[in-house]
PDB file of C-alpha atoms in Angstrom:
ATOM      1  CA  MET A   1     -34.680 -39.693  -8.621  1.00 35.00           C
ATOM      2  CA  LYS A   2     -31.655 -38.699  -8.054  1.00 50.00           C
ATOM      3  CA  SER A   3     -29.748 -36.288 -10.729  1.00 67.00           C
ATOM      4  CA  GLY A   4     -25.870 -35.917 -10.311  1.00 91.00           C
ATOM      5  CA  TRP A   5     -24.010 -35.463  -7.058  1.00 95.00           C
ATOM      6  CA  THR A   6     -24.462 -32.957  -4.379  1.00 96.00           C
ATOM      7  CA  LEU A   7     -22.865 -31.739  -1.497  1.00 97.00           C
ATOM      8  CA  ALA A   8     -24.752 -34.467   0.727  1.00 97.00           C
ATOM      9  CA  ASP A   9     -22.934 -36.524  -1.757  1.00 97.00           C
ATOM     10  CA  ALA A  10     -19.426 -35.663   0.129  1.00 98.00           C
ATOM     11  CA  PRO A  11     -18.836 -37.734   3.424  1.00 98.00           C
ATOM     12  CA  PRO A  12     -17.805 -35.552   6.097  1.00 98.00           C
ATOM     13  CA  GLN A  13     -14.670 -33.164   6.725  1.00 98.00           C
ATOM     14  CA  THR A  14     -14.714 -32.892  10.487  1.00 98.00           C
ATOM     15  CA  GLY A  15     -11.744 -32.607  11.996  1.00 97.00           C
ATOM     16  CA  ARG A  16      -9.627 -31.285   8.253  1.00 98.00           C
ATOM     17  CA  ILE A  17      -8.473 -28.628   7.893  1.00 98.00           C
ATOM     18  CA  ALA A  18      -9.270 -26.369   4.890  1.00 98.00           C
ATOM     19  CA  VAL A  19      -6.709 -22.906   2.874  1.00 99.00           C
ATOM     20  CA  VAL A  20      -9.275 -21.749   0.197  1.00 98.00           C
ATOM     21  CA  THR A  21      -8.240 -18.356  -2.068  1.00 98.00           C
ATOM     22  CA  GLY A  22     -10.315 -15.848  -3.108  1.00 97.00           C
ATOM     23  CA  ALA A  23     -12.949 -17.078  -0.730  1.00 97.00           C
ATOM     24  CA  ASN A  24     -14.365 -13.497  -0.159  1.00 96.00           C
ATOM     25  CA  SER A  25     -16.645 -14.452  -3.214  1.00 93.00           C
ATOM     26  CA  GLY A  26     -17.884 -16.141  -5.436  1.00 93.00           C
ATOM     27  CA  ILE A  27     -17.655 -19.101  -6.397  1.00 95.00           C
ATOM     28  CA  GLY A  28     -14.191 -19.213  -3.120  1.00 96.00           C
ATOM     29  CA  ARG A  29     -17.090 -18.476  -0.748  1.00 97.00           C
ATOM     30  CA  GLU A  30     -19.279 -21.445  -1.912  1.00 97.00           C
ATOM     31  CA  VAL A  31     -16.653 -23.788  -1.792  1.00 98.00           C
ATOM     32  CA  ALA A  32     -15.486 -22.669   1.079  1.00 98.00           C
ATOM     33  CA  LEU A  33     -19.290 -22.516   3.085  1.00 98.00           C
ATOM     34  CA  GLY A  34     -19.563 -26.660   1.768  1.00 98.00           C
ATOM     35  CA  MET A  35     -16.141 -27.718   3.384  1.00 98.00           C
ATOM     36  CA  ALA A  36     -17.274 -24.883   6.675  1.00 98.00           C
ATOM     37  CA  THR A  37     -20.535 -27.010   5.907  1.00 98.00           C
ATOM     38  CA  LEU A  38     -19.038 -30.704   6.459  1.00 98.00           C
ATOM     39  CA  GLY A  39     -17.253 -30.014   9.307  1.00 98.00           C
ATOM     40  CA  ALA A  40     -13.655 -28.381   8.261  1.00 98.00           C
ATOM     41  CA  THR A  41     -11.838 -25.673   9.704  1.00 98.00           C
ATOM     42  CA  VAL A  42     -11.443 -23.453   6.611  1.00 98.00           C
ATOM     43  CA  VAL A  43      -8.983 -20.593   5.790  1.00 98.00           C
ATOM     44  CA  LEU A  44      -9.987 -17.721   3.539  1.00 98.00           C
ATOM     45  CA  ALA A  45      -7.318 -16.525   2.089  1.00 98.00           C
ATOM     46  CA  CYS A  46      -8.043 -13.209   0.493  1.00 98.00           C
ATOM     47  CA  ARG A  47      -7.283  -9.933  -0.847  1.00 96.00           C
ATOM     48  CA  ASN A  48      -9.870  -7.729   0.127  1.00 96.00           C
ATOM     49  CA  PRO A  49     -10.143  -8.065   4.282  1.00 95.00           C
ATOM     50  CA  GLU A  50     -12.810  -6.627   4.656  1.00 96.00           C
ATOM     51  CA  THR A  51     -15.394  -8.638   2.135  1.00 97.00           C
ATOM     52  CA  SER A  52     -13.810 -11.787   3.635  1.00 98.00           C
ATOM     53  CA  VAL A  53     -14.778 -10.646   7.790  1.00 98.00           C
ATOM     54  CA  ALA A  54     -18.159 -10.679   5.370  1.00 98.00           C
ATOM     55  CA  ALA A  55     -17.766 -13.841   4.049  1.00 98.00           C
ATOM     56  CA  ARG A  56     -16.443 -15.612   7.691  1.00 98.00           C
ATOM     57  CA  ASP A  57     -19.962 -13.547   8.881  1.00 98.00           C
ATOM     58  CA  ASP A  58     -21.962 -15.225   6.624  1.00 97.00           C
ATOM     59  CA  ILE A  59     -20.399 -18.779   6.522  1.00 98.00           C
ATOM     60  CA  VAL A  60     -20.345 -18.803  10.212  1.00 98.00           C
ATOM     61  CA  GLY A  61     -24.552 -17.050  10.590  1.00 98.00           C
ATOM     62  CA  ARG A  62     -25.352 -20.171   8.771  1.00 97.00           C
ATOM     63  CA  VAL A  63     -23.582 -22.628   9.740  1.00 98.00           C
ATOM     64  CA  PRO A  64     -23.146 -22.528  13.449  1.00 95.00           C
ATOM     65  CA  GLY A  65     -19.958 -23.591  15.218  1.00 96.00           C
ATOM     66  CA  ALA A  66     -18.305 -23.514  11.971  1.00 98.00           C
ATOM     67  CA  GLU A  67     -14.548 -22.210  12.641  1.00 98.00           C
ATOM     68  CA  VAL A  68     -13.338 -20.231   9.760  1.00 98.00           C
ATOM     69  CA  GLU A  69     -10.546 -18.225   9.410  1.00 98.00           C
ATOM     70  CA  ILE A  70      -9.307 -14.907   7.596  1.00 98.00           C
ATOM     71  CA  VAL A  71      -6.052 -14.981   6.294  1.00 98.00           C
ATOM     72  CA  GLU A  72      -4.651 -11.574   4.084  1.00 98.00           C
ATOM     73  CA  LEU A  73      -4.042 -13.215   0.315  1.00 98.00           C
ATOM     74  CA  ASP A  74      -2.760 -11.446  -2.891  1.00 98.00           C
ATOM     75  CA  LEU A  75      -1.531 -13.922  -4.732  1.00 98.00           C
ATOM     76  CA  ALA A  76      -0.235 -10.541  -7.412  1.00 98.00           C
ATOM     77  CA  SER A  77       1.965  -9.945  -5.102  1.00 98.00           C
ATOM     78  CA  LEU A  78       5.082 -12.281  -3.931  1.00 98.00           C
ATOM     79  CA  ASP A  79       5.898 -11.249  -0.662  1.00 98.00           C
ATOM     80  CA  SER A  80       2.395 -11.452   0.658  1.00 98.00           C
ATOM     81  CA  VAL A  81       2.100 -14.533  -1.270  1.00 98.00           C
ATOM     82  CA  HIS A  82       4.917 -15.224   1.399  1.00 98.00           C
ATOM     83  CA  ALA A  83       3.439 -13.580   4.196  1.00 98.00           C
ATOM     84  CA  ALA A  84       0.195 -15.447   3.982  1.00 98.00           C
ATOM     85  CA  ALA A  85       1.934 -18.840   3.955  1.00 98.00           C
ATOM     86  CA  ASP A  86       4.099 -17.835   6.969  1.00 98.00           C
ATOM     87  CA  GLU A  87       0.620 -17.200   8.628  1.00 98.00           C
ATOM     88  CA  ILE A  88      -1.337 -20.271   7.911  1.00 98.00           C
ATOM     89  CA  ARG A  89       2.109 -22.213   8.755  1.00 98.00           C
ATOM     90  CA  GLY A  90       2.570 -20.276  12.740  1.00 98.00           C
ATOM     91  CA  ARG A  91      -1.399 -21.823  12.237  1.00 98.00           C
ATOM     92  CA  HIS A  92      -1.884 -25.572  11.611  1.00 98.00           C
ATOM     93  CA  LEU A  93       0.433 -27.777  11.409  1.00 98.00           C
ATOM     94  CA  THR A  94      -0.600 -30.052   8.540  1.00 98.00           C
ATOM     95  CA  ILE A  95      -3.427 -28.614   5.121  1.00 98.00           C
ATOM     96  CA  ASP A  96      -5.612 -31.105   4.023  1.00 98.00           C
ATOM     97  CA  LEU A  97      -7.086 -29.561   1.795  1.00 98.00           C
ATOM     98  CA  LEU A  98      -6.337 -26.688  -0.791  1.00 99.00           C
ATOM     99  CA  VAL A  99      -8.261 -25.144  -3.128  1.00 98.00           C
ATOM    100  CA  ASN A 100      -6.391 -23.103  -5.514  1.00 98.00           C
ATOM    101  CA  ASN A 101      -9.597 -21.078  -6.826  1.00 97.00           C
ATOM    102  CA  ALA A 102      -8.776 -17.074  -6.832  1.00 95.00           C
ATOM    103  CA  GLY A 103      -8.135 -15.869 -10.682  1.00 93.00           C
ATOM    104  CA  VAL A 104      -8.117 -12.278 -12.195  1.00 94.00           C
ATOM    105  CA  MET A 105      -8.863 -10.866 -15.929  1.00 93.00           C
ATOM    106  CA  ARG A 106      -8.022  -8.151 -16.830  1.00 93.00           C
ATOM    107  CA  ALA A 107      -9.894  -5.485 -19.390  1.00 92.00           C
ATOM    108  CA  ARG A 108      -6.610  -4.320 -20.069  1.00 96.00           C
ATOM    109  CA  ARG A 109      -2.520  -5.022 -19.940  1.00 97.00           C
ATOM    110  CA  GLU A 110      -0.671  -4.621 -17.095  1.00 98.00           C
ATOM    111  CA  LEU A 111       1.469  -5.691 -14.373  1.00 98.00           C
ATOM    112  CA  THR A 112       1.985  -7.595 -10.808  1.00 98.00           C
ATOM    113  CA  PRO A 113       4.691  -5.537  -8.235  1.00 98.00           C
ATOM    114  CA  ASP A 114       7.468  -8.156  -9.316  1.00 98.00           C
ATOM    115  CA  GLY A 115       6.614  -7.422 -12.873  1.00 98.00           C
ATOM    116  CA  PHE A 116       5.238 -10.289 -13.938  1.00 98.00           C
ATOM    117  CA  GLU A 117       1.416 -10.038 -17.166  1.00 98.00           C
ATOM    118  CA  MET A 118      -0.696  -9.823 -14.271  1.00 98.00           C
ATOM    119  CA  ASP A 119      -3.290 -12.727 -14.957  1.00 98.00           C
ATOM    120  CA  PHE A 120      -0.502 -14.868 -15.978  1.00 98.00           C
ATOM    121  CA  GLY A 121       1.494 -13.613 -12.404  1.00 98.00           C
ATOM    122  CA  THR A 122      -1.534 -13.714 -10.297  1.00 98.00           C
ATOM    123  CA  ASN A 123      -3.648 -16.640 -11.594  1.00 98.00           C
ATOM    124  CA  TYR A 124      -0.530 -19.130 -12.249  1.00 98.00           C
ATOM    125  CA  LEU A 125       2.454 -17.451 -11.005  1.00 98.00           C
ATOM    126  CA  GLY A 126       0.467 -16.949  -7.292  1.00 98.00           C
ATOM    127  CA  HIS A 127      -0.476 -20.308  -7.049  1.00 98.00           C
ATOM    128  CA  TYR A 128       2.373 -21.320  -7.372  1.00 98.00           C
ATOM    129  CA  ALA A 129       4.462 -20.357  -4.573  1.00 98.00           C
ATOM    130  CA  LEU A 130       1.538 -20.595  -2.189  1.00 98.00           C
ATOM    131  CA  THR A 131       0.913 -24.804  -2.921  1.00 98.00           C
ATOM    132  CA  GLY A 132       5.484 -24.406  -3.092  1.00 98.00           C
ATOM    133  CA  LEU A 133       5.692 -22.654   0.401  1.00 98.00           C
ATOM    134  CA  LEU A 134       2.689 -24.644   1.462  1.00 98.00           C
ATOM    135  CA  MET A 135       3.761 -28.089   0.772  1.00 98.00           C
ATOM    136  CA  ASP A 136       5.201 -29.787   3.754  1.00 98.00           C
ATOM    137  CA  ARG A 137       1.862 -28.673   5.705  1.00 98.00           C
ATOM    138  CA  LEU A 138       0.006 -31.136   2.889  1.00 98.00           C
ATOM    139  CA  LEU A 139       2.543 -33.603   2.280  1.00 98.00           C
ATOM    140  CA  GLY A 140       2.524 -33.319   6.313  1.00 98.00           C
ATOM    141  CA  ALA A 141      -1.650 -34.713   5.973  1.00 98.00           C
ATOM    142  CA  ASP A 142      -2.594 -37.734   5.951  1.00 96.00           C
ATOM    143  CA  ALA A 143      -3.946 -37.541   2.063  1.00 96.00           C
ATOM    144  CA  ALA A 144      -4.533 -34.134   1.221  1.00 98.00           C
ATOM    145  CA  ARG A 145      -5.804 -32.949  -2.061  1.00 98.00           C
ATOM    146  CA  ILE A 146      -4.906 -29.859  -4.157  1.00 99.00           C
ATOM    147  CA  VAL A 147      -7.418 -28.391  -6.205  1.00 98.00           C
ATOM    148  CA  THR A 148      -6.721 -26.184  -9.165  1.00 98.00           C
ATOM    149  CA  VAL A 149      -9.694 -24.438 -10.265  1.00 97.00           C
ATOM    150  CA  GLY A 150      -9.834 -24.449 -14.417  1.00 93.00           C
ATOM    151  CA  SER A 151     -12.427 -23.137 -16.602  1.00 90.00           C
ATOM    152  CA  HIS A 152     -13.123 -23.818 -20.240  1.00 84.00           C
ATOM    153  CA  ALA A 153     -11.158 -21.488 -21.401  1.00 90.00           C
ATOM    154  CA  HIS A 154      -7.817 -23.268 -21.014  1.00 93.00           C
ATOM    155  CA  ARG A 155      -8.901 -24.159 -23.812  1.00 93.00           C
ATOM    156  CA  ALA A 156      -7.801 -21.302 -26.474  1.00 94.00           C
ATOM    157  CA  GLY A 157      -4.755 -20.775 -23.999  1.00 96.00           C
ATOM    158  CA  ASN A 158      -1.159 -20.918 -25.218  1.00 96.00           C
ATOM    159  CA  ILE A 159       1.505 -20.873 -24.026  1.00 97.00           C
ATOM    160  CA  ASP A 160       4.361 -19.050 -26.088  1.00 96.00           C
ATOM    161  CA  PHE A 161       7.503 -18.987 -24.031  1.00 97.00           C
ATOM    162  CA  ASP A 162       8.434 -15.744 -25.882  1.00 96.00           C
ATOM    163  CA  ASP A 163       6.571 -14.063 -24.691  1.00 97.00           C
ATOM    164  CA  LEU A 164       5.879 -14.656 -21.783  1.00 96.00           C
ATOM    165  CA  GLN A 165       4.650 -10.865 -20.313  1.00 97.00           C
ATOM    166  CA  MET A 166       2.277 -10.313 -23.373  1.00 97.00           C
ATOM    167  CA  GLU A 167       4.017  -7.100 -25.040  1.00 96.00           C
ATOM    168  CA  ARG A 168       3.150  -8.363 -28.123  1.00 94.00           C
ATOM    169  CA  THR A 169       0.300 -10.120 -28.092  1.00 92.00           C
ATOM    170  CA  PHE A 170      -1.883  -8.989 -25.035  1.00 97.00           C
ATOM    171  CA  SER A 171      -5.341  -8.826 -25.430  1.00 96.00           C
ATOM    172  CA  SER A 172      -7.874  -9.833 -22.646  1.00 95.00           C
ATOM    173  CA  ALA A 173      -8.819 -13.172 -23.145  1.00 94.00           C
ATOM    174  CA  GLY A 174      -6.223 -14.369 -24.319  1.00 97.00           C
ATOM    175  CA  ALA A 175      -4.002 -13.607 -20.969  1.00 97.00           C
ATOM    176  CA  TYR A 176      -6.652 -15.434 -18.890  1.00 96.00           C
ATOM    177  CA  SER A 177      -7.314 -18.924 -20.824  1.00 97.00           C
ATOM    178  CA  ARG A 178      -3.710 -18.739 -21.523  1.00 97.00           C
ATOM    179  CA  ALA A 179      -3.050 -17.861 -17.248  1.00 97.00           C
ATOM    180  CA  LYS A 180      -5.804 -20.637 -17.091  1.00 97.00           C
ATOM    181  CA  LEU A 181      -3.951 -23.577 -19.310  1.00 98.00           C
ATOM    182  CA  ALA A 182      -1.178 -22.915 -17.181  1.00 98.00           C
ATOM    183  CA  GLN A 183      -2.952 -23.919 -14.426  1.00 98.00           C
ATOM    184  CA  MET A 184      -3.869 -26.556 -15.773  1.00 97.00           C
ATOM    185  CA  LEU A 185      -0.641 -27.983 -16.827  1.00 98.00           C
ATOM    186  CA  PHE A 186       1.118 -27.403 -13.860  1.00 98.00           C
ATOM    187  CA  ALA A 187      -2.323 -29.209 -11.379  1.00 98.00           C
ATOM    188  CA  LEU A 188      -1.441 -32.334 -14.247  1.00 98.00           C
ATOM    189  CA  GLU A 189       2.210 -32.036 -13.777  1.00 98.00           C
ATOM    190  CA  LEU A 190       2.082 -31.608  -9.462  1.00 98.00           C
ATOM    191  CA  ASP A 191       0.441 -34.267  -9.611  1.00 98.00           C
ATOM    192  CA  ARG A 192       2.615 -36.896 -11.728  1.00 98.00           C
ATOM    193  CA  ARG A 193       5.254 -35.607  -9.745  1.00 98.00           C
ATOM    194  CA  LEU A 194       3.499 -36.562  -6.787  1.00 98.00           C
ATOM    195  CA  SER A 195       2.879 -39.526  -7.826  1.00 98.00           C
ATOM    196  CA  ASP A 196       6.980 -39.731  -8.503  1.00 98.00           C
ATOM    197  CA  ALA A 197       7.647 -38.958  -5.125  1.00 98.00           C
ATOM    198  CA  GLY A 198       5.354 -42.123  -3.809  1.00 98.00           C
ATOM    199  CA  VAL A 199       3.657 -39.511  -1.950  1.00 98.00           C
ATOM    200  CA  LYS A 200      -0.461 -40.009  -1.219  1.00 97.00           C
ATOM    201  CA  ALA A 201      -1.213 -36.025  -1.914  1.00 98.00           C
ATOM    202  CA  ILE A 202      -2.426 -35.990  -5.022  1.00 98.00           C
ATOM    203  CA  SER A 203      -3.291 -33.100  -7.411  1.00 98.00           C
ATOM    204  CA  LEU A 204      -6.791 -32.908  -8.639  1.00 98.00           C
ATOM    205  CA  ALA A 205      -8.565 -29.868 -10.900  1.00 98.00           C
ATOM    206  CA  ALA A 206     -11.953 -28.597 -11.752  1.00 97.00           C
ATOM    207  CA  HIS A 207     -13.759 -26.124 -13.777  1.00 93.00           C
ATOM    208  CA  PRO A 208     -16.403 -24.214 -12.571  1.00 91.00           C
ATOM    209  CA  GLY A 209     -18.284 -23.764 -16.711  1.00 80.00           C
ATOM    210  CA  GLY A 210     -20.406 -20.357 -16.912  1.00 62.00           C
ATOM    211  CA  THR A 211     -21.237 -19.083 -13.773  1.00 56.00           C
ATOM    212  CA  ARG A 212     -21.817 -16.009 -12.885  1.00 47.00           C
ATOM    213  CA  THR A 213     -18.675 -14.361 -10.526  1.00 57.00           C
ATOM    214  CA  GLY A 214     -17.107 -11.373  -9.887  1.00 52.00           C
ATOM    215  CA  VAL A 215     -14.034 -12.621 -12.386  1.00 49.00           C
ATOM    216  CA  MET A 216     -16.152 -10.208 -15.351  1.00 44.00           C
ATOM    217  CA  ARG A 217     -15.592  -6.834 -13.164  1.00 45.00           C
ATOM    218  CA  GLU A 218     -13.613  -5.517 -15.662  1.00 43.00           C
ATOM    219  CA  GLN A 219     -14.821  -6.426 -19.004  1.00 42.00           C
ATOM    220  CA  SER A 220     -17.506  -4.321 -21.000  1.00 47.00           C
ATOM    221  CA  ARG A 221     -20.735  -3.554 -19.887  1.00 50.00           C
ATOM    222  CA  PHE A 222     -22.174  -5.226 -22.749  1.00 42.00           C
ATOM    223  CA  LEU A 223     -20.732  -9.127 -20.982  1.00 49.00           C
ATOM    224  CA  GLN A 224     -21.059  -8.416 -17.560  1.00 45.00           C
ATOM    225  CA  TRP A 225     -24.989  -7.187 -18.484  1.00 40.00           C
ATOM    226  CA  ALA A 226     -24.823 -10.708 -20.929  1.00 45.00           C
ATOM    227  CA  TYR A 227     -23.872 -12.364 -17.808  1.00 46.00           C
ATOM    228  CA  HIS A 228     -26.072 -10.995 -14.966  1.00 46.00           C
ATOM    229  CA  ALA A 229     -28.728  -9.578 -16.364  1.00 50.00           C
ATOM    230  CA  PRO A 230     -32.040 -10.069 -14.863  1.00 56.00           C
ATOM    231  CA  SER A 231     -34.171 -10.585 -17.890  1.00 47.00           C
ATOM    232  CA  LEU A 232     -32.353 -12.871 -19.626  1.00 44.00           C
ATOM    233  CA  ARG A 233     -32.789 -15.546 -16.529  1.00 44.00           C
ATOM    234  CA  TRP A 234     -34.593 -17.216 -19.462  1.00 34.00           C
ATOM    235  CA  LEU A 235     -31.927 -17.854 -21.502  1.00 43.00           C
ATOM    236  CA  THR A 236     -28.874 -18.356 -19.906  1.00 43.00           C
ATOM    237  CA  ASP A 237     -29.335 -20.296 -17.360  1.00 46.00           C
ATOM    238  CA  ARG A 238     -29.782 -23.025 -20.287  1.00 45.00           C
ATOM    239  CA  PHE A 239     -26.369 -22.325 -19.471  1.00 47.00           C
ATOM    240  CA  ILE A 240     -24.820 -20.208 -16.573  1.00 65.00           C
ATOM    241  CA  MET A 241     -25.022 -21.401 -12.960  1.00 58.00           C
ATOM    242  CA  ASP A 242     -24.827 -19.293 -10.221  1.00 75.00           C
ATOM    243  CA  PRO A 243     -22.306 -19.910  -7.374  1.00 70.00           C
ATOM    244  CA  PRO A 244     -23.404 -22.996  -6.019  1.00 79.00           C
ATOM    245  CA  ASP A 245     -24.212 -24.920  -8.846  1.00 88.00           C
ATOM    246  CA  GLY A 246     -20.988 -23.751 -10.079  1.00 91.00           C
ATOM    247  CA  ALA A 247     -19.276 -24.423  -7.005  1.00 95.00           C
ATOM    248  CA  LEU A 248     -19.935 -28.362  -6.917  1.00 96.00           C
ATOM    249  CA  PRO A 249     -17.245 -29.523  -9.452  1.00 96.00           C
ATOM    250  CA  ILE A 250     -14.706 -27.941  -7.171  1.00 97.00           C
ATOM    251  CA  LEU A 251     -16.247 -29.738  -4.720  1.00 98.00           C
ATOM    252  CA  ARG A 252     -15.877 -32.754  -5.543  1.00 98.00           C
ATOM    253  CA  ALA A 253     -12.774 -33.079  -6.437  1.00 98.00           C
ATOM    254  CA  ALA A 254     -11.806 -31.777  -3.180  1.00 98.00           C
ATOM    255  CA  THR A 255     -14.063 -33.624  -1.184  1.00 98.00           C
ATOM    256  CA  ASP A 256     -15.020 -37.287  -3.072  1.00 98.00           C
ATOM    257  CA  PRO A 257     -13.267 -40.752  -2.278  1.00 98.00           C
ATOM    258  CA  LYS A 258     -13.498 -42.381  -5.335  1.00 97.00           C
ATOM    259  CA  ALA A 259     -12.105 -39.806  -6.673  1.00 98.00           C
ATOM    260  CA  ARG A 260      -8.127 -40.296  -8.467  1.00 98.00           C
ATOM    261  CA  GLY A 261      -5.117 -37.426  -8.902  1.00 98.00           C
ATOM    262  CA  GLY A 262      -4.897 -36.179 -11.932  1.00 98.00           C
ATOM    263  CA  GLU A 263      -9.143 -36.157 -12.829  1.00 98.00           C
ATOM    264  CA  TYR A 264     -10.497 -33.170 -14.089  1.00 97.00           C
ATOM    265  CA  TYR A 265     -14.482 -32.768 -12.582  1.00 97.00           C
ATOM    266  CA  GLY A 266     -16.868 -30.211 -14.752  1.00 93.00           C
ATOM    267  CA  PRO A 267     -20.197 -29.991 -15.354  1.00 91.00           C
ATOM    268  CA  ILE A 268     -22.072 -32.179 -16.895  1.00 82.00           C
ATOM    269  CA  GLY A 269     -24.784 -30.030 -19.436  1.00 63.00           C
ATOM    270  CA  SER A 270     -24.426 -28.114 -22.191  1.00 58.00           C
ATOM    271  CA  PHE A 271     -21.829 -28.058 -23.594  1.00 62.00           C
ATOM    272  CA  GLY A 272     -19.655 -28.096 -20.221  1.00 59.00           C
ATOM    273  CA  LEU A 273     -21.094 -25.158 -19.000  1.00 70.00           C
ATOM    274  CA  ALA A 274     -23.569 -26.771 -16.901  1.00 64.00           C
ATOM    275  CA  GLY A 275     -25.219 -29.233 -15.329  1.00 77.00           C
ATOM    276  CA  ALA A 276     -24.440 -31.569 -12.423  1.00 85.00           C
ATOM    277  CA  PRO A 277     -20.554 -31.994 -11.404  1.00 93.00           C
ATOM    278  CA  VAL A 278     -18.787 -35.020 -13.270  1.00 95.00           C
ATOM    279  CA  LEU A 279     -15.244 -36.825 -14.833  1.00 96.00           C
ATOM    280  CA  VAL A 280     -14.339 -34.662 -17.711  1.00 95.00           C
ATOM    281  CA  GLU A 281     -11.470 -35.093 -20.465  1.00 93.00           C
ATOM    282  CA  PRO A 282      -9.024 -32.121 -20.216  1.00 94.00           C
ATOM    283  CA  SER A 283      -7.862 -29.913 -23.820  1.00 95.00           C
ATOM    284  CA  VAL A 284      -4.600 -32.335 -25.008  1.00 97.00           C
ATOM    285  CA  LYS A 285      -2.744 -29.222 -24.862  1.00 97.00           C
ATOM    286  CA  ALA A 286      -2.966 -29.638 -20.871  1.00 97.00           C
ATOM    287  CA  THR A 287      -1.906 -33.321 -20.978  1.00 98.00           C
ATOM    288  CA  ASP A 288       1.530 -31.670 -22.337  1.00 98.00           C
ATOM    289  CA  ARG A 289       4.885 -32.517 -20.548  1.00 98.00           C
ATOM    290  CA  GLU A 290       7.521 -30.886 -22.160  1.00 98.00           C
ATOM    291  CA  VAL A 291       5.411 -27.823 -22.364  1.00 98.00           C
ATOM    292  CA  ALA A 292       5.093 -28.696 -18.797  1.00 98.00           C
ATOM    293  CA  ALA A 293       8.174 -29.767 -17.024  1.00 98.00           C
ATOM    294  CA  ARG A 294       8.870 -26.409 -18.277  1.00 98.00           C
ATOM    295  CA  LEU A 295       6.095 -24.423 -16.768  1.00 98.00           C
ATOM    296  CA  TRP A 296       7.042 -26.048 -13.754  1.00 98.00           C
ATOM    297  CA  ASP A 297      10.659 -24.518 -14.545  1.00 98.00           C
ATOM    298  CA  ILE A 298       9.948 -20.805 -14.948  1.00 98.00           C
ATOM    299  CA  GLY A 299       7.508 -21.125 -11.847  1.00 98.00           C
ATOM    300  CA  ALA A 300      10.480 -22.077  -9.870  1.00 98.00           C
ATOM    301  CA  GLU A 301      12.333 -19.072 -11.539  1.00 98.00           C
ATOM    302  CA  LEU A 302      10.057 -16.365 -11.711  1.00 98.00           C
ATOM    303  CA  THR A 303       9.075 -17.822  -7.389  1.00 98.00           C
ATOM    304  CA  GLY A 304      12.218 -18.270  -6.422  1.00 98.00           C
ATOM    305  CA  VAL A 305       9.946 -21.119  -4.769  1.00 98.00           C
ATOM    306  CA  PRO A 306      11.647 -25.002  -5.456  1.00 96.00           C
ATOM    307  CA  ILE A 307       8.577 -27.436  -4.925  1.00 97.00           C
ATOM    308  CA  ASP A 308      10.313 -29.571  -2.802  1.00 94.00           C
ATOM    309  CA  LEU A 309       8.119 -33.177  -2.963  1.00 95.00           C
ATOM    310  CA  GLY A 310      10.726 -34.967  -0.040  1.00 81.00           C
TER     311      GLY A 310
END
């Protein structure tokens, strides 16, 4: 009996170009593997060259004949974002899929090389700039998709425009949830603007529920143990998935012919943390158009990258 959407339900992606940020590990690696399995040419846009090579070799080993490329990308650095975008643009005249997946969750307050709070600067501003710099290639494709990898944590996020650096209010959970809310606001605002521009490209979002990934690497030893301990899997498997399952909502948003712009996909199961990927509702905060428009303008101002939708 069919238990839910799987990669076998996705249509072939042969001839399509897919760029996946943070594709050297976790969710991103599984998304890249899935797209390669479906026949797409996959660009692994990652910060760590060594683990990127390992990911590419693993994908090619599992999908003989797969076309997998590597581009070095550190989303915390706008210089790196520009360089990566230039390299991708130099290789490809069109891009069919951009998966904004990479993310950080810092245990203590840090700043990016450009002086932004690290979670906000990496997860939101870095992806905002990359999307803008690749937009002409996305608009040049037949029907491109931009998929933002969100998180259940966005529901707890708050955007304080008077303290974007979190100098007064920093906490690890607060910074991460704010950055994920910013990404959700951006994903939905981008789709509204694409629709208003009358183009075929669409923007969607998806979240992996509770998935065992490296985003917890800087958190306390207790949290890392609780997420990953083999001895607890009899309990945690009810609400924490492994990366292959956690990647399915993103892959569905990226490939399902029935998916529409502005939609949000996530697991169906316990508290939205596990299970097959289905259409889910974002938080009310994520649909606030006034906040989204203001955040969009701040993204353009801080990164110096306007997003030209033609």
